Amino acid sequence: MRTKVAIIGAGPAGLLLGQLLHAYGIDNVILERQTPDYVLGRIRAGLLEEGTVALLDQVGAGARAHRDGLVHHGVELAFGGARHRIDMTAATGKTVTIYGQTEVTLDLMNARTAAGLTTIYQAAGVTPHDFDTDHPRVSYVKDGVGHDIACDFIAGCDGFHGVSRASVKPSAIDTFERIYPFGWLGILSETPPVSNELIYNNHARGFALCSMRSMHRSRYYVQCSLDDHVDQWPDEKFWDELKRRLDREAVDNLVTGPSIEKSIAPLRSFVAEPMRFGRMFLAGDAAHIVPPTGAKGLNLAASDVHYLSQALREYYDEKSSAGIDGYSEKALARVWKAVRFSWWMTAMLHRFPDTEGFNARIQLAELDYLVSSKAASASLSENYVGLPY
Ligand code: FAD
Ligand code: DHB
């Protein structure tokens, strides 16, 4: 088989890149290790920046996000027993859209099927080869039979544990990492959200986030220990812990119910530099991870593939390598700003082993400053709605 761009991974980065390239007339094949149902079953992101929604629109996959997504103009910060609203739209003129990653993925999968593009699911042993030459290829095994795809470029969109970054020789890559000493325990429930907007809670017992997927489906997270296991968190215990971390009004309004999903995610900041190795590019979680606080991961995957698709369009249409040569630097400039924002939100809102006395007071002072200063709340808003591409 031969294609122009072999994409490894059918998460949001790979699927969106595939549709953008298709729109530019650049043929591509996606190789995915899992089944479509497995990919669709992973409950993850829930908040889209305007830029991400615009990219879905650009590839004709945005209709359902506009119909079913919830447009939010503000966000709430709760600390010291009180809640404070930050009006993001007043500060930036922009909004965010609540729409689940599973739905984004489904819309992109459907668009790919409608366009008649090839996705090979349950591809085992996917391996990129010869990306430091002009003739890269990707090998894989499907139903026990080995195959090879010859291509012009490889796009590594295979997430943090993927094979693409792991195939680069260690001397060619620099990595930067911070691992946080806690995780997020999340549940999804068929209950109405506790408030119309998201509430980020700083509490002595640990961080809590009230989020949602729709007006009848809620998503809640509590900071937990890295040693915790979901089996130790029956629903009753989760709701009790959540209530302890919320303000009185939220506790009164909270509707509880059985969880339909429950999982624990570790928190990490990670960046690999560069994001290009000859004829292989990394995009999305394959190149960087942010802690979920601030909802930047999926949105960064979208901005990466926007830059990458532009660079490849320039290569094929204008016979210019300027775009692909500049991809890594351009993407990393935006990535690092989101890494900084997510790290800062995480630091301000969570209990660390040394968050006592002085550090706890500093967190509260920072939060108080944020909600009382127009400049500070504008800075948070600008980052939260998404920095420009
Ligand atoms: P992935 O979604 O990881 O997709 C990679 C794909 O590659 C997968 O389908 C995988 O099966 C496949 N793959 C891996 N290895 C191979 C291989 N060897 N061969 C073939 N295929 C392979 N982000 C936000 O923007 N907003 C949020 O609100 C938000 N909330 C989050 C909440 C939680 C609890 C978590 C865990 C994450 C959250 N994120 C959020 C982050 C977001 O989910 C990720 O950043 C996003 O999934 C990245 O997309 P991706 O396509 O780069 O990677
Ligand atoms: C969600 C996750 C986040 O990390 C965040 O900052 C906002 C919302 C969510 O899953 O709904």
XYZ file of N, CA and C in Angstrom, residues 116-278:
489
model
N -14.965 8.017 2.720
C -14.411 6.793 2.135
C -12.924 6.620 2.389
N -12.425 7.173 3.504
C -10.990 7.084 3.793
C -10.676 5.813 4.591
N -9.439 5.350 4.436
C -9.057 4.071 5.044
C -8.552 4.242 6.478
N -9.151 3.488 7.403
C -8.638 3.378 8.773
C -8.475 1.896 9.049
N -7.292 1.512 9.469
C -7.080 0.104 9.792
C -7.067 -0.033 11.311
N -8.176 -0.557 11.845
C -8.281 -0.769 13.289
C -7.659 -2.111 13.651
N -7.360 -2.291 14.917
C -6.738 -3.523 15.426
C -5.471 -3.879 14.649
N -4.702 -2.821 14.337
C -3.402 -3.027 13.684
C -2.381 -3.268 14.799
N -1.752 -4.426 14.767
C -0.781 -4.772 15.818
C 0.638 -4.461 15.357
N 1.516 -4.275 16.313
C 2.952 -4.106 16.015
C 3.255 -2.969 15.070
N 2.457 -1.913 15.103
C 2.699 -0.776 14.193
C 4.100 -0.211 14.475
N 4.887 -0.045 13.421
C 6.266 0.453 13.595
C 6.648 1.410 12.469
N 7.072 2.624 12.827
C 7.564 3.546 11.792
C 9.019 3.211 11.439
N 9.349 3.269 10.142
C 10.716 2.963 9.688
C 11.243 4.070 8.786
N 12.568 4.224 8.765
C 13.280 5.036 7.758
C 12.773 6.473 7.645
N 12.330 7.042 8.760
C 11.823 8.421 8.672
C 12.956 9.439 8.575
N 14.189 8.957 8.705
C 15.317 9.863 8.466
C 15.810 9.761 7.009
N 15.022 9.083 6.159
C 15.322 9.027 4.720
C 14.151 9.627 3.948
N 14.256 9.647 2.610
C 13.148 10.163 1.793
C 12.090 9.101 1.528
N 12.300 7.906 2.079
C 11.353 6.817 1.813
C 10.887 6.145 3.100
N 10.127 6.892 3.925
C 9.664 6.275 5.168
C 8.575 5.229 4.889
N 8.356 4.349 5.836
C 7.263 3.382 5.711
C 6.823 2.980 7.109
N 5.652 2.393 7.171
C 5.117 1.921 8.447
C 4.727 0.464 8.268
N 5.186 -0.382 9.166
C 4.781 -1.798 9.079
C 3.786 -2.099 10.195
N 2.945 -3.099 9.968
C 1.970 -3.512 10.981
C 1.504 -4.922 10.670
N 0.825 -5.508 11.636
C 0.290 -6.855 11.464
C -1.223 -6.786 11.655
N -1.945 -7.341 10.692
C -3.412 -7.358 10.808
C -3.886 -8.797 10.582
N -4.646 -9.331 11.508
C -5.117 -10.716 11.428
C -3.964 -11.684 11.173
N -2.856 -11.420 11.820
C -1.713 -12.330 11.728
C -0.863 -12.162 10.477
N -1.269 -11.223 9.593
C -0.508 -11.044 8.341
C 0.241 -9.704 8.383
N 1.518 -9.714 8.033
C 2.331 -8.504 8.038
C 2.080 -7.641 6.806
N 2.067 -6.298 7.006
C 1.855 -5.366 5.882
C 2.845 -4.216 6.005
N 3.008 -3.497 4.908
C 3.902 -2.348 4.849
C 3.174 -1.210 4.125
N 3.245 -0.008 4.665
C 2.699 1.150 3.940
C 3.858 2.085 3.613
N 4.085 2.312 2.331
C 5.092 3.282 1.907
C 4.426 4.656 1.902
N 5.154 5.691 2.322
C 4.519 7.012 2.426
C 5.559 8.113 2.246
N 5.054 9.377 2.144
C 5.968 10.525 2.117
C 6.303 10.967 3.540
N 5.285 10.900 4.408
C 5.450 11.368 5.794
C 4.703 10.438 6.748
N 5.186 10.417 8.005
C 4.500 9.687 9.077
C 4.046 10.716 10.110
N 2.788 10.617 10.547
C 2.307 11.487 11.627
C 2.075 10.620 12.857
N 2.856 10.831 13.888
C 2.720 10.088 15.149
C 1.673 10.756 16.016
N 0.444 10.234 15.956
C -0.682 10.782 16.735
C -1.156 9.715 17.713
N -0.204 8.962 18.270
C -0.543 7.745 19.011
C -0.449 7.898 20.527
N -0.650 9.113 21.010
C -0.795 9.306 22.443
C 0.504 9.131 23.215
N 0.418 9.297 24.525
C 1.611 9.320 25.368
C 2.377 7.998 25.344
N 1.645 6.867 25.271
C 2.305 5.555 25.319
C 2.535 4.960 23.936
N 2.460 5.785 22.908
C 2.540 5.277 21.539
C 3.943 4.875 21.108
N 3.996 4.365 19.880
C 5.254 3.821 19.365
C 6.104 4.890 18.656
N 5.472 5.974 18.210
C 6.191 6.945 17.365
C 7.335 7.609 18.123
N 7.004 8.248 19.255
C 8.063 8.922 20.018
C 9.108 7.903 20.479
N 8.640 6.692 20.836
C 9.542 5.650 21.324
C 10.498 5.159 20.237
N 10.183 5.445 18.965
C 11.034 4.991 17.863
C 12.182 5.950 17.555
N 12.156 7.107 18.196
C 13.210 8.102 17.941
C 14.406 7.774 18.830
N 15.601 7.872 18.271
C 16.763 7.534 19.107
C 16.913 8.585 20.214
N 17.179 8.126 21.426
C 17.159 9.022 22.588
C 18.022 10.269 22.425
N 19.130 10.166 21.684
C 20.007 11.341 21.558
C 19.368 12.445 20.709
N 18.288 12.120 19.976
C 17.670 13.109 19.083
C 16.527 13.861 19.764
N 16.235 13.518 21.010
C 15.025 14.057 21.640
C 15.343 14.551 23.049
N 14.765 15.700 23.398
C 14.869 16.215 24.769
C 13.492 16.108 25.398
N 13.436 15.661 26.635
C 12.123 15.603 27.296
C 12.159 16.383 28.601
N 11.000 16.948 28.924
C 10.841 17.765 30.128
C 9.610 17.233 30.851
N 9.748 16.972 32.143
C 8.642 16.284 32.811
C 8.448 16.740 34.242
N 7.193 16.779 34.666
C 6.863 16.969 36.076
C 5.720 16.011 36.404
N 5.942 15.203 37.436
C 4.892 14.274 37.848
C 4.300 14.800 39.154
N 2.990 14.864 39.219
C 2.336 15.441 40.403
C 2.012 14.327 41.394
N 2.065 14.621 42.692
C 1.914 13.561 43.702
C 0.452 13.247 44.035
N -0.416 13.244 43.033
C -1.836 12.911 43.250
C -2.484 12.600 41.899
N -3.707 12.093 41.941
C -4.448 11.814 40.713
C -5.828 12.458 40.756
N -6.602 12.236 39.702
C -8.002 12.670 39.665
C -8.873 11.421 39.566
N -9.790 11.337 40.501
C -10.815 10.297 40.441
C -12.045 10.940 39.814
N -12.492 10.415 38.678
C -13.620 11.030 37.966
C -14.805 10.088 37.878
N -16.012 10.651 37.974
C -17.193 9.832 37.683
C -18.119 10.577 36.721
N -18.848 9.770 35.994
C -19.865 10.284 35.077
C -21.187 9.769 35.618
N -22.214 10.626 35.657
C -23.517 10.142 36.149
C -24.652 10.802 35.375
N -25.743 10.062 35.267
C -26.930 10.589 34.555
C -27.714 11.473 35.502
N -27.120 12.579 35.875
C -27.765 13.518 36.795
C -27.554 14.924 36.253
N -28.472 15.859 36.572
C -28.260 17.232 36.082
C -27.055 17.862 36.779
N -26.283 18.700 36.061
C -25.126 19.339 36.697
C -25.546 20.228 37.869
N -24.631 20.394 38.801
C -24.930 21.131 40.027
C -25.089 22.630 39.758
N -24.525 23.106 38.654
C -24.592 24.529 38.322
C -24.559 24.650 36.802
N -24.861 25.840 36.279
C -24.850 26.017 34.823
C -23.442 26.067 34.251
N -22.474 26.391 35.105
C -21.089 26.494 34.632
C -20.192 25.595 35.484
N -18.934 25.437 35.042
C -18.002 24.573 35.764
C -17.543 25.249 37.053
N -17.314 24.446 38.097
C -16.807 24.994 39.372
C -15.493 24.285 39.709
N -14.415 25.058 39.793
C -13.107 24.559 40.224
C -12.966 24.901 41.704
N -12.817 23.858 42.560
C -12.814 24.063 44.016
C -11.440 23.824 44.624
N -10.959 24.829 45.334
C -9.756 24.650 46.172
C -10.270 24.375 47.583
N -9.880 23.240 48.155
C -10.374 22.877 49.486
C -9.268 22.187 50.272
N -9.324 22.333 51.590
C -8.294 21.724 52.449
C -8.228 20.207 52.274
N -9.343 19.578 51.875
C -9.327 18.116 51.674
C -8.806 17.740 50.289
N -8.633 18.756 49.436
C -8.145 18.494 48.080
C -9.049 19.139 47.041
N -8.545 19.198 45.821
C -9.260 19.814 44.696
C -10.523 19.025 44.330
N -11.529 19.732 43.850
C -12.701 19.069 43.257
C -13.171 19.894 42.064
N -13.662 19.216 41.033
C -14.175 19.901 39.843
C -15.578 19.400 39.526
N -16.499 20.353 39.363
C -17.858 20.015 38.931
C -17.944 20.365 37.450
N -18.062 19.349 36.624
C -18.182 19.586 35.193
C -19.422 18.851 34.683
N -19.579 18.806 33.394
C -20.802 18.217 32.820
C -20.545 17.792 31.384
N -21.447 16.999 30.857
C -21.420 16.665 29.434
C -22.673 17.185 28.734
N -23.748 17.362 29.530
C -24.996 17.897 28.985
C -25.814 18.360 30.190
N -27.058 18.813 29.953
C -27.876 19.261 31.083
C -28.482 18.088 31.853
N -28.184 16.867 31.409
C -28.654 15.717 32.199
C -27.536 14.714 32.481
N -26.312 15.105 32.176
C -25.186 14.211 32.450
C -24.042 15.019 33.090
N -23.616 14.570 34.276
C -22.585 15.316 35.012
C -21.264 14.571 35.035
N -20.205 15.339 35.150
C -18.860 14.784 35.294
C -18.229 15.472 36.504
N -17.834 14.687 37.501
C -17.200 15.257 38.694
C -15.847 14.607 38.898
N -14.911 15.399 39.442
C -13.584 14.870 39.769
C -13.220 15.284 41.193
N -12.547 14.395 41.906
C -11.906 14.789 43.164
C -10.437 14.375 43.113
N -9.585 15.229 43.659
C -8.170 14.875 43.804
C -8.078 13.654 44.715
N -7.274 12.667 44.326
C -7.148 11.459 45.147
C -5.672 11.073 45.252
N -5.419 10.064 46.063
C -4.045 9.588 46.218
C -3.673 8.722 45.018
N -2.397 8.734 44.659
C -1.937 7.896 43.543
C -2.044 6.412 43.889
N -2.143 6.106 45.176
C -2.280 4.699 45.590
C -3.730 4.223 45.534
N -4.665 5.153 45.351
C -6.082 4.763 45.360
C -6.423 3.901 44.152
N -7.440 3.064 44.325
C -7.969 2.250 43.234
C -9.474 2.498 43.179
N -10.065 2.453 41.978
C -11.506 2.758 41.882
C -12.358 1.853 42.782
N -11.912 0.618 43.007
C -12.686 -0.293 43.868
C -12.814 0.233 45.302
N -11.869 1.108 45.674
C -11.929 1.673 47.030
C -12.896 2.848 47.095
N -13.492 3.184 45.939
C -14.357 4.359 45.874
C -15.760 4.007 45.392
N -16.547 3.302 46.217
C -17.945 3.090 45.844
C -18.642 4.459 45.701
N -19.730 4.492 44.944
C -20.387 5.773 44.631
C -20.681 6.610 45.877
N -21.212 5.957 46.926
C -21.561 6.686 48.153
C -20.369 7.462 48.696
N -19.235 6.773 48.721
C -18.026 7.394 49.267
C -17.601 8.582 48.395
N -17.725 8.398 47.068
C -17.357 9.495 46.164
C -18.227 10.733 46.434
N -19.548 10.511 46.468
C -20.457 11.661 46.656
C -20.202 12.337 48.008
N -19.964 11.536 49.047
C -19.687 12.114 50.374
C -18.435 12.983 50.332
N -17.408 12.466 49.670
C -16.145 13.219 49.606
C -16.335 14.499 48.783
N -17.056 14.372 47.663
C -17.300 15.555 46.828
C -18.015 16.629 47.651
N -19.075 16.219 48.372
C -19.868 17.194 49.149
C -19.009 17.918 50.177
N -18.070 17.192 50.748
C -17.212 17.827 51.756
C -16.366 18.935 51.148
N -16.129 18.866 49.835
C -15.216 19.841 49.200
C -15.964 20.978 48.493
N -17.317 20.921 48.506
C -18.081 21.947 47.785
C -18.637 22.991 48.748
N -19.002 24.157 48.201
C -19.640 25.194 49.015
C -21.084 24.784 49.326
N -21.678 25.449 50.303
C -23.002 25.038 50.802
C -24.068 25.009 49.701
N -24.083 26.057 48.855
C -25.105 26.124 47.793
C -24.964 24.929 46.846
N -23.703 24.595 46.512
C -23.481 23.462 45.608
C -23.932 22.156 46.264
N -23.650 22.007 47.546
C -24.071 20.785 48.252
C -25.605 20.675 48.207
N -26.285 21.808 48.442
C -27.755 21.793 48.431
C -28.300 21.441 47.053
N -27.609 21.858 46.002
C -28.109 21.636 44.638
C -27.643 20.325 44.018
N -26.697 19.653 44.672
C -26.100 18.459 44.064
C -27.117 17.314 43.982
N -27.303 16.796 42.776
C -28.137 15.609 42.593
C -27.197 14.434 42.380
N -27.295 13.426 43.245
C -26.411 12.267 43.116
C -27.162 11.119 42.437
N -26.409 10.150 41.968
C -27.021 8.998 41.302
C -25.930 7.988 41.025
N -26.309 6.836 40.469
C -25.275 5.832 40.203
C -24.267 6.315 39.159
N -23.012 5.941 39.324
C -22.010 6.333 38.333
C -22.134 5.415 37.119
N -21.895 5.973 35.925
C -21.877 5.124 34.726
C -20.448 4.942 34.219
N -19.521 5.645 34.846
C -18.095 5.445 34.553
C -17.339 5.992 35.744
N -16.218 5.345 36.052
C -15.400 5.805 37.177
C -13.963 5.444 36.841
N -13.058 6.410 36.929
C -11.660 6.105 36.599
C -10.723 7.055 37.333
N -9.479 6.631 37.445
C -8.455 7.462 38.087
C -7.390 7.802 37.048
N -7.067 9.088 36.950
C -6.020 9.517 36.014
C -4.873 10.144 36.798
N -3.632 9.719 36.520
C -2.491 10.398 37.146
C -2.282 11.754 36.482
N -1.589 12.665 37.140
C -1.358 13.997 36.567
C 0.119 14.176 36.244
N 0.360 14.707 35.043
C 1.725 14.818 34.585
C 1.837 15.990 33.607
N 2.968 16.687 33.654
C 3.328 17.629 32.584
C 4.513 16.995 31.869
N 4.486 17.002 30.538
C 5.563 16.366 29.770
C 5.644 17.042 28.404
N 6.836 17.356 27.973
C 7.020 17.885 26.610
C 8.240 17.216 25.987
N 8.082 16.758 24.750
C 9.203 16.219 23.970
C 9.572 17.270 22.924
N 10.841 17.527 22.798
C 11.331 18.469 21.779
C 12.412 17.788 20.957
N 12.425 17.973 19.649
C 11.455 18.696 18.824
C 10.223 17.818 18.551
N 9.333 18.316 17.689
C 8.152 17.524 17.330
C 8.261 16.999 15.892
N 9.456 17.172 15.305
C 9.692 16.626 13.962
C 11.032 15.890 13.940
N 11.049 14.719 13.339
C 12.267 13.927 13.183
C 12.315 13.492 11.726
N 12.982 14.279 10.903
C 13.039 13.971 9.479
C 11.638 13.991 8.888
